[in-house]
């Protein structure tokens, strides 16, 4: 059953979730449009501080209106204490999705995306709203390529009392500013630092700082060494490299004063010009991007090629030297007297499960992250290195390692298998299974008819990811089978095989069908019924036997009395006289005999009434006396 929020928003499929809320694709029944509906998690409904934070989010986000900010349409609370925010729905994906799918973006594309994010931040900061959680996950890229910043989930008006206490880090560790990591008050320049992390990730496909724990990552933002993005991707123009490094300055005072100043620099480099003098100066003299104000960390200032060749020919040797220093991590050097840099074998790092572990193995080299890609290794593990193991390289030079971004494994093909068997196979392979049911042929009832993503030889998917399977439910309608002559238990099994149920059972006598077997059914066999419907049956009780009553015992009664007695017992009778030693008119017997169970409507009782004893036999005739004498000898 679809859930309806505030009698208006019809909940559809989930789009994502976060610490505060779940986000769903929903339909606004009032305005007939799709929206992204953020619904506060029910487990926090009784947390007053949390509810207030959710309301502040809605209020601060609704105050913003800009082409590069996700629009807020509505916010409120329904009768069931469900707090929600209705937002603009943007089909497409996040910037994080794009980076994971394609790796590093072309530098000009990355700068153009950063420009749109900066324009969104400029509008928010003008309203006194600090986002506090800028990361590529919160940047939506539409199908037309437009960029919109969403999820002002932990934003607050810069003028309101802080919710950030000492020791409490608000935001995502990989993208927080140093002041955020230290629990200090944050302002618009904190958002610019986070944008710098996003720009760095777009340019290189990797993050500037990583560690095994969020606290470790946060501390690297505070005092870790920043490898300029151009070290990882030499195709990055100097101007974009310089802008990125200025955004990632440790001290807020060394960053851009505001988003407007950043926008000007981005527009300049996209037009092929150098960034501002301040940005250029910081790249020449070094900024606090490494935790030390004395280290120069990036390339010389960019400019148009012709202009650079005409005006700065003296700088070419310096530039080449800096490029060499960059290529070996700023460590390679020549010993006094022209001795060559010591060459040593490169160790194998391909069993390292993190870049920190790789650095511990190659402690005489500088290990830097390269591309991130799918592999069968755990996330963060080294999957390839350059130089290769065993090659000779200068002590202190750089080893670039490609890291596993997603651990994948073989994806089995479970199409055609019974649902339970398919579940077991996918579960054993390390996947989460999502099941949908769909109409199918009778043969596919209960079996997997499709899976997404498809599996089979050579197919892989991320370990722990969702695999959807569609299980056939058989056809929508089933043909009613013939049930005559079956016992009810057998009939129920026959019906279940085609998706029907045994309904009401009546009883009726039958001269031809044995008791306990079905004699009739409704609907009749051959009828098409929707699956799940029931079929009623009539069960035979056997032949319809009449009610039997005992013949009254009327022996010794007079014929008249006997007939009256039989009549009162519902028996018709007829009188037949028989010879008997009983007095005439006395009942001698009945046919059927007395007390015989008999159907009174099927039998006429014959009453045998005595007509008296039979007459005595006549004596034989006597001979005459004269004749007797003559006969004597």
PDB file of C-alpha atoms in Angstrom, residues 261-532:
ATOM      1  CA  UNK A 261      36.808  36.220  -5.666  1.00  0.00           C
ATOM      2  CA  UNK A 262      37.056  32.512  -6.517  1.00  0.00           C
ATOM      3  CA  UNK A 263      34.514  32.929  -9.321  1.00  0.00           C
ATOM      4  CA  UNK A 264      36.637  35.658 -10.892  1.00  0.00           C
ATOM      5  CA  UNK A 265      39.723  33.406 -10.895  1.00  0.00           C
ATOM      6  CA  UNK A 266      37.829  30.432 -12.341  1.00  0.00           C
ATOM      7  CA  UNK A 267      36.367  32.574 -15.113  1.00  0.00           C
ATOM      8  CA  UNK A 268      39.846  33.896 -15.925  1.00  0.00           C
ATOM      9  CA  UNK A 269      41.475  30.464 -16.245  1.00  0.00           C
ATOM     10  CA  UNK A 270      38.544  29.155 -18.306  1.00  0.00           C
ATOM     11  CA  UNK A 271      39.192  32.040 -20.700  1.00  0.00           C
ATOM     12  CA  UNK A 272      42.877  31.075 -20.911  1.00  0.00           C
ATOM     13  CA  UNK A 273      44.120  33.865 -18.624  1.00  0.00           C
ATOM     14  CA  UNK A 274      46.199  33.694 -15.452  1.00  0.00           C
ATOM     15  CA  UNK A 275      44.438  33.755 -12.084  1.00  0.00           C
ATOM     16  CA  UNK A 276      44.697  36.782  -9.807  1.00  0.00           C
ATOM     17  CA  UNK A 277      48.059  38.136  -8.643  1.00  0.00           C
ATOM     18  CA  UNK A 278      47.321  36.984  -5.090  1.00  0.00           C
ATOM     19  CA  UNK A 279      46.879  33.415  -6.265  1.00  0.00           C
ATOM     20  CA  UNK A 280      49.991  33.622  -8.431  1.00  0.00           C
ATOM     21  CA  UNK A 281      52.014  35.138  -5.592  1.00  0.00           C
ATOM     22  CA  UNK A 282      50.974  32.380  -3.204  1.00  0.00           C
ATOM     23  CA  UNK A 283      52.139  29.723  -5.651  1.00  0.00           C
ATOM     24  CA  UNK A 284      55.557  31.388  -6.041  1.00  0.00           C
ATOM     25  CA  UNK A 285      56.270  32.041  -2.375  1.00  0.00           C
ATOM     26  CA  UNK A 286      54.380  29.102  -0.892  1.00  0.00           C
ATOM     27  CA  UNK A 287      51.281  28.929   1.237  1.00  0.00           C
ATOM     28  CA  UNK A 288      50.394  27.046   4.356  1.00  0.00           C
ATOM     29  CA  UNK A 289      49.076  24.076   2.395  1.00  0.00           C
ATOM     30  CA  UNK A 290      51.642  21.745   3.910  1.00  0.00           C
ATOM     31  CA  UNK A 291      51.588  22.771   7.517  1.00  0.00           C
ATOM     32  CA  UNK A 292      54.752  24.879   7.007  1.00  0.00           C
ATOM     33  CA  UNK A 293      54.888  28.371   5.589  1.00  0.00           C
ATOM     34  CA  UNK A 294      58.420  27.772   4.306  1.00  0.00           C
ATOM     35  CA  UNK A 295      57.676  25.083   1.732  1.00  0.00           C
ATOM     36  CA  UNK A 296      56.709  25.848  -1.835  1.00  0.00           C
ATOM     37  CA  UNK A 297      54.153  23.255  -2.816  1.00  0.00           C
ATOM     38  CA  UNK A 298      53.014  23.879  -6.357  1.00  0.00           C
ATOM     39  CA  UNK A 299      53.826  24.995  -9.857  1.00  0.00           C
ATOM     40  CA  UNK A 300      54.810  28.516 -10.912  1.00  0.00           C
ATOM     41  CA  UNK A 301      52.041  30.898 -11.951  1.00  0.00           C
ATOM     42  CA  UNK A 302      50.231  30.100 -15.177  1.00  0.00           C
ATOM     43  CA  UNK A 303      49.679  32.379 -18.088  1.00  0.00           C
ATOM     44  CA  UNK A 304      49.105  32.385 -21.802  1.00  0.00           C
ATOM     45  CA  UNK A 305      51.839  30.419 -23.522  1.00  0.00           C
ATOM     46  CA  UNK A 306      52.960  33.253 -25.832  1.00  0.00           C
ATOM     47  CA  UNK A 307      53.027  35.722 -22.997  1.00  0.00           C
ATOM     48  CA  UNK A 308      55.043  33.348 -20.820  1.00  0.00           C
ATOM     49  CA  UNK A 309      57.606  32.741 -23.527  1.00  0.00           C
ATOM     50  CA  UNK A 310      58.065  36.460 -24.229  1.00  0.00           C
ATOM     51  CA  UNK A 311      58.146  37.807 -20.708  1.00  0.00           C
ATOM     52  CA  UNK A 312      59.507  35.003 -18.559  1.00  0.00           C
ATOM     53  CA  UNK A 313      62.274  33.273 -20.515  1.00  0.00           C
ATOM     54  CA  UNK A 314      64.466  33.620 -17.432  1.00  0.00           C
ATOM     55  CA  UNK A 315      61.977  31.450 -15.569  1.00  0.00           C
ATOM     56  CA  UNK A 316      62.314  28.372 -17.827  1.00  0.00           C
ATOM     57  CA  UNK A 317      65.296  26.836 -15.965  1.00  0.00           C
ATOM     58  CA  UNK A 318      63.552  27.430 -12.657  1.00  0.00           C
ATOM     59  CA  UNK A 319      60.366  25.850 -14.005  1.00  0.00           C
ATOM     60  CA  UNK A 320      62.268  22.793 -15.243  1.00  0.00           C
ATOM     61  CA  UNK A 321      63.922  22.457 -11.849  1.00  0.00           C
ATOM     62  CA  UNK A 322      60.568  22.668 -10.087  1.00  0.00           C
ATOM     63  CA  UNK A 323      59.110  20.078 -12.453  1.00  0.00           C
ATOM     64  CA  UNK A 324      61.988  17.770 -11.605  1.00  0.00           C
ATOM     65  CA  UNK A 325      61.447  18.347  -7.894  1.00  0.00           C
ATOM     66  CA  UNK A 326      57.755  17.654  -8.314  1.00  0.00           C
ATOM     67  CA  UNK A 327      58.379  14.434 -10.237  1.00  0.00           C
ATOM     68  CA  UNK A 328      60.358  12.975  -7.342  1.00  0.00           C
ATOM     69  CA  UNK A 329      58.156  14.348  -4.558  1.00  0.00           C
ATOM     70  CA  UNK A 330      60.394  17.317  -3.783  1.00  0.00           C
ATOM     71  CA  UNK A 331      63.103  15.046  -2.378  1.00  0.00           C
ATOM     72  CA  UNK A 332      65.427  14.130  -5.275  1.00  0.00           C
ATOM     73  CA  UNK A 333      68.743  15.919  -5.215  1.00  0.00           C
ATOM     74  CA  UNK A 334      72.334  15.776  -6.477  1.00  0.00           C
ATOM     75  CA  UNK A 335      75.140  15.430  -4.002  1.00  0.00           C
ATOM     76  CA  UNK A 336      77.863  18.022  -3.918  1.00  0.00           C
ATOM     77  CA  UNK A 337      80.476  17.300  -6.545  1.00  0.00           C
ATOM     78  CA  UNK A 338      77.981  16.005  -9.140  1.00  0.00           C
ATOM     79  CA  UNK A 339      77.503  12.496  -7.770  1.00  0.00           C
ATOM     80  CA  UNK A 340      74.442  10.688  -9.200  1.00  0.00           C
ATOM     81  CA  UNK A 341      71.332  10.042  -7.137  1.00  0.00           C
ATOM     82  CA  UNK A 342      71.467   6.545  -5.602  1.00  0.00           C
ATOM     83  CA  UNK A 343      69.381   3.997  -7.487  1.00  0.00           C
ATOM     84  CA  UNK A 344      67.731   1.206  -5.457  1.00  0.00           C
ATOM     85  CA  UNK A 345      65.266  -1.593  -6.329  1.00  0.00           C
ATOM     86  CA  UNK A 346      61.575  -0.733  -6.099  1.00  0.00           C
ATOM     87  CA  UNK A 347      59.784  -3.036  -3.611  1.00  0.00           C
ATOM     88  CA  UNK A 348      56.550  -4.823  -4.459  1.00  0.00           C
ATOM     89  CA  UNK A 349      53.507  -3.035  -3.025  1.00  0.00           C
ATOM     90  CA  UNK A 350      50.821  -5.090  -4.692  1.00  0.00           C
ATOM     91  CA  UNK A 351      49.929  -6.949  -1.486  1.00  0.00           C
ATOM     92  CA  UNK A 352      49.480  -3.733   0.496  1.00  0.00           C
ATOM     93  CA  UNK A 353      45.910  -3.236   1.666  1.00  0.00           C
ATOM     94  CA  UNK A 354      46.164   0.544   2.041  1.00  0.00           C
ATOM     95  CA  UNK A 355      48.373   3.385   0.902  1.00  0.00           C
ATOM     96  CA  UNK A 356      49.676   3.698   4.481  1.00  0.00           C
ATOM     97  CA  UNK A 357      50.744   0.056   4.419  1.00  0.00           C
ATOM     98  CA  UNK A 358      52.374   0.636   1.025  1.00  0.00           C
ATOM     99  CA  UNK A 359      54.286   3.635   2.403  1.00  0.00           C
ATOM    100  CA  UNK A 360      55.481   1.533   5.346  1.00  0.00           C
ATOM    101  CA  UNK A 361      56.834  -1.088   2.921  1.00  0.00           C
ATOM    102  CA  UNK A 362      58.446   1.469   0.594  1.00  0.00           C
ATOM    103  CA  UNK A 363      59.848   3.651   3.356  1.00  0.00           C
ATOM    104  CA  UNK A 364      62.703   4.864   1.133  1.00  0.00           C
ATOM    105  CA  UNK A 365      60.270   6.212  -1.464  1.00  0.00           C
ATOM    106  CA  UNK A 366      57.336   8.592  -1.560  1.00  0.00           C
ATOM    107  CA  UNK A 367      54.129   6.656  -2.282  1.00  0.00           C
ATOM    108  CA  UNK A 368      51.359   8.701  -3.918  1.00  0.00           C
ATOM    109  CA  UNK A 369      47.902   7.574  -5.063  1.00  0.00           C
ATOM    110  CA  UNK A 370      47.159   7.260  -8.740  1.00  0.00           C
ATOM    111  CA  UNK A 371      43.947   6.092 -10.323  1.00  0.00           C
ATOM    112  CA  UNK A 372      41.209   4.328  -8.416  1.00  0.00           C
ATOM    113  CA  UNK A 373      39.489   1.457 -10.116  1.00  0.00           C
ATOM    114  CA  UNK A 374      37.500  -1.689  -9.622  1.00  0.00           C
ATOM    115  CA  UNK A 375      39.384  -4.773  -8.513  1.00  0.00           C
ATOM    116  CA  UNK A 376      38.971  -8.004  -6.600  1.00  0.00           C
ATOM    117  CA  UNK A 377      40.974  -6.541  -3.731  1.00  0.00           C
ATOM    118  CA  UNK A 378      39.474  -4.801  -0.715  1.00  0.00           C
ATOM    119  CA  UNK A 379      38.725  -1.103  -1.100  1.00  0.00           C
ATOM    120  CA  UNK A 380      41.903   0.945  -0.704  1.00  0.00           C
ATOM    121  CA  UNK A 381      44.284  -1.917  -1.530  1.00  0.00           C
ATOM    122  CA  UNK A 382      47.099  -1.464  -4.047  1.00  0.00           C
ATOM    123  CA  UNK A 383      46.243  -3.071  -7.381  1.00  0.00           C
ATOM    124  CA  UNK A 384      49.123  -1.762  -9.515  1.00  0.00           C
ATOM    125  CA  UNK A 385      52.269   0.317  -9.090  1.00  0.00           C
ATOM    126  CA  UNK A 386      54.631   2.367 -11.224  1.00  0.00           C
ATOM    127  CA  UNK A 387      57.602   1.793 -11.295  1.00  0.00           C
ATOM    128  CA  UNK A 388      57.064  -1.957 -11.269  1.00  0.00           C
ATOM    129  CA  UNK A 389      58.590  -4.141  -8.537  1.00  0.00           C
ATOM    130  CA  UNK A 390      62.299  -4.828  -9.060  1.00  0.00           C
ATOM    131  CA  UNK A 391      62.956  -1.811 -11.279  1.00  0.00           C
ATOM    132  CA  UNK A 392      65.731   0.600 -10.266  1.00  0.00           C
ATOM    133  CA  UNK A 393      64.621   4.046  -9.097  1.00  0.00           C
ATOM    134  CA  UNK A 394      66.150   6.958  -7.222  1.00  0.00           C
ATOM    135  CA  UNK A 395      65.983   6.773  -3.455  1.00  0.00           C
ATOM    136  CA  UNK A 396      63.237   9.144  -2.320  1.00  0.00           C
ATOM    137  CA  UNK A 397      61.521   9.198  -5.713  1.00  0.00           C
ATOM    138  CA  UNK A 398      57.798   8.695  -6.189  1.00  0.00           C
ATOM    139  CA  UNK A 399      55.972   5.400  -6.575  1.00  0.00           C
ATOM    140  CA  UNK A 400      52.475   5.866  -7.969  1.00  0.00           C
ATOM    141  CA  UNK A 401      49.995   3.234  -6.857  1.00  0.00           C
ATOM    142  CA  UNK A 402      46.567   2.558  -8.303  1.00  0.00           C
ATOM    143  CA  UNK A 403      44.088   1.740  -5.548  1.00  0.00           C
ATOM    144  CA  UNK A 404      40.991  -0.375  -5.418  1.00  0.00           C
ATOM    145  CA  UNK A 405      37.950   1.892  -5.338  1.00  0.00           C
ATOM    146  CA  UNK A 406      35.385  -0.879  -5.486  1.00  0.00           C
ATOM    147  CA  UNK A 407      35.867  -4.539  -4.596  1.00  0.00           C
ATOM    148  CA  UNK A 408      34.163  -6.710  -7.172  1.00  0.00           C
ATOM    149  CA  UNK A 409      33.537 -10.422  -7.463  1.00  0.00           C
ATOM    150  CA  UNK A 410      31.993 -12.805  -9.979  1.00  0.00           C
ATOM    151  CA  UNK A 411      28.249 -12.345 -10.399  1.00  0.00           C
ATOM    152  CA  UNK A 412      26.455 -15.670 -10.913  1.00  0.00           C
ATOM    153  CA  UNK A 413      23.615 -16.070 -13.381  1.00  0.00           C
ATOM    154  CA  UNK A 414      20.564 -17.377 -11.484  1.00  0.00           C
ATOM    155  CA  UNK A 415      17.938 -17.063 -14.209  1.00  0.00           C
ATOM    156  CA  UNK A 416      15.712 -20.138 -14.412  1.00  0.00           C
ATOM    157  CA  UNK A 417      16.500 -21.265 -10.867  1.00  0.00           C
ATOM    158  CA  UNK A 418      13.900 -21.601  -8.070  1.00  0.00           C
ATOM    159  CA  UNK A 419      13.731 -18.499  -5.888  1.00  0.00           C
ATOM    160  CA  UNK A 420      15.221 -20.030  -2.733  1.00  0.00           C
ATOM    161  CA  UNK A 421      18.095 -21.611  -4.647  1.00  0.00           C
ATOM    162  CA  UNK A 422      18.829 -18.302  -6.395  1.00  0.00           C
ATOM    163  CA  UNK A 423      18.816 -16.469  -3.049  1.00  0.00           C
ATOM    164  CA  UNK A 424      21.296 -18.943  -1.565  1.00  0.00           C
ATOM    165  CA  UNK A 425      23.672 -18.674  -4.551  1.00  0.00           C
ATOM    166  CA  UNK A 426      23.730 -14.858  -4.545  1.00  0.00           C
ATOM    167  CA  UNK A 427      24.004 -14.666  -0.764  1.00  0.00           C
ATOM    168  CA  UNK A 428      26.969 -17.039  -0.769  1.00  0.00           C
ATOM    169  CA  UNK A 429      28.632 -14.911  -3.465  1.00  0.00           C
ATOM    170  CA  UNK A 430      28.365 -11.855  -1.204  1.00  0.00           C
ATOM    171  CA  UNK A 431      25.424  -9.961  -2.685  1.00  0.00           C
ATOM    172  CA  UNK A 432      22.224  -8.554  -1.211  1.00  0.00           C
ATOM    173  CA  UNK A 433      19.127  -9.853  -2.958  1.00  0.00           C
ATOM    174  CA  UNK A 434      16.055  -7.793  -3.812  1.00  0.00           C
ATOM    175  CA  UNK A 435      13.045  -9.737  -5.089  1.00  0.00           C
ATOM    176  CA  UNK A 436      10.210  -8.598  -7.314  1.00  0.00           C
ATOM    177  CA  UNK A 437       7.297 -10.765  -8.432  1.00  0.00           C
ATOM    178  CA  UNK A 438       5.901 -10.665 -11.952  1.00  0.00           C
ATOM    179  CA  UNK A 439       3.354 -12.587 -14.002  1.00  0.00           C
ATOM    180  CA  UNK A 440       4.887 -15.380 -16.017  1.00  0.00           C
ATOM    181  CA  UNK A 441       4.175 -18.629 -17.767  1.00  0.00           C
ATOM    182  CA  UNK A 442       3.112 -21.581 -15.678  1.00  0.00           C
ATOM    183  CA  UNK A 443       6.530 -23.166 -16.243  1.00  0.00           C
ATOM    184  CA  UNK A 444       8.289 -20.139 -14.688  1.00  0.00           C
ATOM    185  CA  UNK A 445       6.072 -19.992 -11.612  1.00  0.00           C
ATOM    186  CA  UNK A 446       8.391 -19.629  -8.598  1.00  0.00           C
ATOM    187  CA  UNK A 447      11.518 -19.336 -10.764  1.00  0.00           C
ATOM    188  CA  UNK A 448      13.795 -16.397 -11.571  1.00  0.00           C
ATOM    189  CA  UNK A 449      12.813 -14.936 -14.944  1.00  0.00           C
ATOM    190  CA  UNK A 450      15.380 -12.093 -14.942  1.00  0.00           C
ATOM    191  CA  UNK A 451      18.112 -10.504 -12.846  1.00  0.00           C
ATOM    192  CA  UNK A 452      19.663  -7.042 -12.715  1.00  0.00           C
ATOM    193  CA  UNK A 453      22.547  -6.659 -13.207  1.00  0.00           C
ATOM    194  CA  UNK A 454      22.861  -9.666 -15.470  1.00  0.00           C
ATOM    195  CA  UNK A 455      25.236 -12.386 -14.319  1.00  0.00           C
ATOM    196  CA  UNK A 456      27.244 -15.093 -15.957  1.00  0.00           C
ATOM    197  CA  UNK A 457      30.723 -15.776 -17.224  1.00  0.00           C
ATOM    198  CA  UNK A 458      32.912 -12.684 -17.071  1.00  0.00           C
ATOM    199  CA  UNK A 459      30.301 -10.588 -15.246  1.00  0.00           C
ATOM    200  CA  UNK A 460      31.288  -8.923 -11.972  1.00  0.00           C
ATOM    201  CA  UNK A 461      29.650  -6.599  -9.468  1.00  0.00           C
ATOM    202  CA  UNK A 462      30.580  -4.797  -6.270  1.00  0.00           C
ATOM    203  CA  UNK A 463      30.732  -7.033  -3.202  1.00  0.00           C
ATOM    204  CA  UNK A 464      27.719  -6.342  -1.000  1.00  0.00           C
ATOM    205  CA  UNK A 465      25.788  -4.569  -3.751  1.00  0.00           C
ATOM    206  CA  UNK A 466      22.148  -5.235  -4.515  1.00  0.00           C
ATOM    207  CA  UNK A 467      21.174  -7.775  -7.154  1.00  0.00           C
ATOM    208  CA  UNK A 468      17.545  -7.650  -8.206  1.00  0.00           C
ATOM    209  CA  UNK A 469      15.785 -10.817  -9.264  1.00  0.00           C
ATOM    210  CA  UNK A 470      12.311 -11.070 -10.746  1.00  0.00           C
ATOM    211  CA  UNK A 471      10.445 -14.227  -9.784  1.00  0.00           C
ATOM    212  CA  UNK A 472       7.595 -15.521 -11.925  1.00  0.00           C
ATOM    213  CA  UNK A 473       4.211 -15.831 -10.262  1.00  0.00           C
ATOM    214  CA  UNK A 474       2.636 -17.768 -13.122  1.00  0.00           C
ATOM    215  CA  UNK A 475      -0.120 -16.368 -15.349  1.00  0.00           C
ATOM    216  CA  UNK A 476      -2.614 -13.878 -13.921  1.00  0.00           C
ATOM    217  CA  UNK A 477      -5.464 -16.318 -14.592  1.00  0.00           C
ATOM    218  CA  UNK A 478      -5.640 -20.083 -14.226  1.00  0.00           C
ATOM    219  CA  UNK A 479      -7.909 -22.694 -15.791  1.00  0.00           C
ATOM    220  CA  UNK A 480     -10.103 -24.453 -13.231  1.00  0.00           C
ATOM    221  CA  UNK A 481      -9.213 -28.184 -13.213  1.00  0.00           C
ATOM    222  CA  UNK A 482     -11.713 -31.071 -13.086  1.00  0.00           C
ATOM    223  CA  UNK A 483     -12.195 -32.146  -9.458  1.00  0.00           C
ATOM    224  CA  UNK A 484     -14.980 -34.769  -9.750  1.00  0.00           C
ATOM    225  CA  UNK A 485     -14.148 -38.015  -7.982  1.00  0.00           C
ATOM    226  CA  UNK A 486     -11.367 -36.434  -5.882  1.00  0.00           C
ATOM    227  CA  UNK A 487     -11.278 -36.251  -2.112  1.00  0.00           C
ATOM    228  CA  UNK A 488     -11.249 -32.649  -0.775  1.00  0.00           C
ATOM    229  CA  UNK A 489      -7.588 -32.946   0.321  1.00  0.00           C
ATOM    230  CA  UNK A 490      -6.529 -34.042  -3.156  1.00  0.00           C
ATOM    231  CA  UNK A 491      -8.622 -31.290  -4.740  1.00  0.00           C
ATOM    232  CA  UNK A 492      -6.915 -28.647  -2.568  1.00  0.00           C
ATOM    233  CA  UNK A 493      -3.481 -29.806  -3.775  1.00  0.00           C
ATOM    234  CA  UNK A 494      -4.598 -29.833  -7.423  1.00  0.00           C
ATOM    235  CA  UNK A 495      -5.943 -26.286  -7.109  1.00  0.00           C
ATOM    236  CA  UNK A 496      -2.811 -25.044  -5.341  1.00  0.00           C
ATOM    237  CA  UNK A 497      -0.673 -26.255  -8.245  1.00  0.00           C
ATOM    238  CA  UNK A 498      -2.442 -23.776 -10.553  1.00  0.00           C
ATOM    239  CA  UNK A 499      -2.672 -20.948  -8.017  1.00  0.00           C
ATOM    240  CA  UNK A 500      -6.269 -21.486  -6.896  1.00  0.00           C
ATOM    241  CA  UNK A 501      -7.768 -22.324  -3.510  1.00  0.00           C
ATOM    242  CA  UNK A 502     -10.386 -24.792  -2.249  1.00  0.00           C
ATOM    243  CA  UNK A 503     -13.440 -22.867  -1.108  1.00  0.00           C
ATOM    244  CA  UNK A 504     -16.703 -23.855   0.580  1.00  0.00           C
ATOM    245  CA  UNK A 505     -17.576 -27.552   0.847  1.00  0.00           C
ATOM    246  CA  UNK A 506     -21.202 -28.728   0.782  1.00  0.00           C
ATOM    247  CA  UNK A 507     -22.563 -32.297   1.088  1.00  0.00           C
ATOM    248  CA  UNK A 508     -25.166 -34.149  -0.952  1.00  0.00           C
ATOM    249  CA  UNK A 509     -26.196 -37.807  -1.458  1.00  0.00           C
ATOM    250  CA  UNK A 510     -25.234 -39.551  -4.672  1.00  0.00           C
ATOM    251  CA  UNK A 511     -26.315 -42.909  -6.060  1.00  0.00           C
ATOM    252  CA  UNK A 512     -23.200 -43.116  -8.292  1.00  0.00           C
ATOM    253  CA  UNK A 513     -20.317 -41.401  -6.419  1.00  0.00           C
ATOM    254  CA  UNK A 514     -18.909 -42.975  -3.253  1.00  0.00           C
ATOM    255  CA  UNK A 515     -19.124 -41.039  -0.035  1.00  0.00           C
ATOM    256  CA  UNK A 516     -16.207 -38.585   0.522  1.00  0.00           C
ATOM    257  CA  UNK A 517     -15.640 -37.827  -3.154  1.00  0.00           C
ATOM    258  CA  UNK A 518     -16.510 -34.621  -5.030  1.00  0.00           C
ATOM    259  CA  UNK A 519     -19.674 -34.799  -7.131  1.00  0.00           C
ATOM    260  CA  UNK A 520     -19.943 -31.145  -8.220  1.00  0.00           C
ATOM    261  CA  UNK A 521     -17.885 -27.910  -8.358  1.00  0.00           C
ATOM    262  CA  UNK A 522     -18.385 -24.213  -8.997  1.00  0.00           C
ATOM    263  CA  UNK A 523     -17.062 -22.813 -11.275  1.00  0.00           C
ATOM    264  CA  UNK A 524     -16.986 -25.817 -13.563  1.00  0.00           C
ATOM    265  CA  UNK A 525     -13.731 -27.122 -15.012  1.00  0.00           C
ATOM    266  CA  UNK A 526     -12.306 -25.130 -17.913  1.00  0.00           C
ATOM    267  CA  UNK A 527     -13.377 -21.763 -16.478  1.00  0.00           C
ATOM    268  CA  UNK A 528     -10.644 -19.061 -16.331  1.00  0.00           C
ATOM    269  CA  UNK A 529     -10.221 -17.643 -12.812  1.00  0.00           C
ATOM    270  CA  UNK A 530      -7.826 -15.029 -11.433  1.00  0.00           C
ATOM    271  CA  UNK A 531      -5.078 -16.701  -9.448  1.00  0.00           C
ATOM    272  CA  UNK A 532      -5.855 -16.751  -5.754  1.00  0.00           C
TER     273      UNK A 532
END
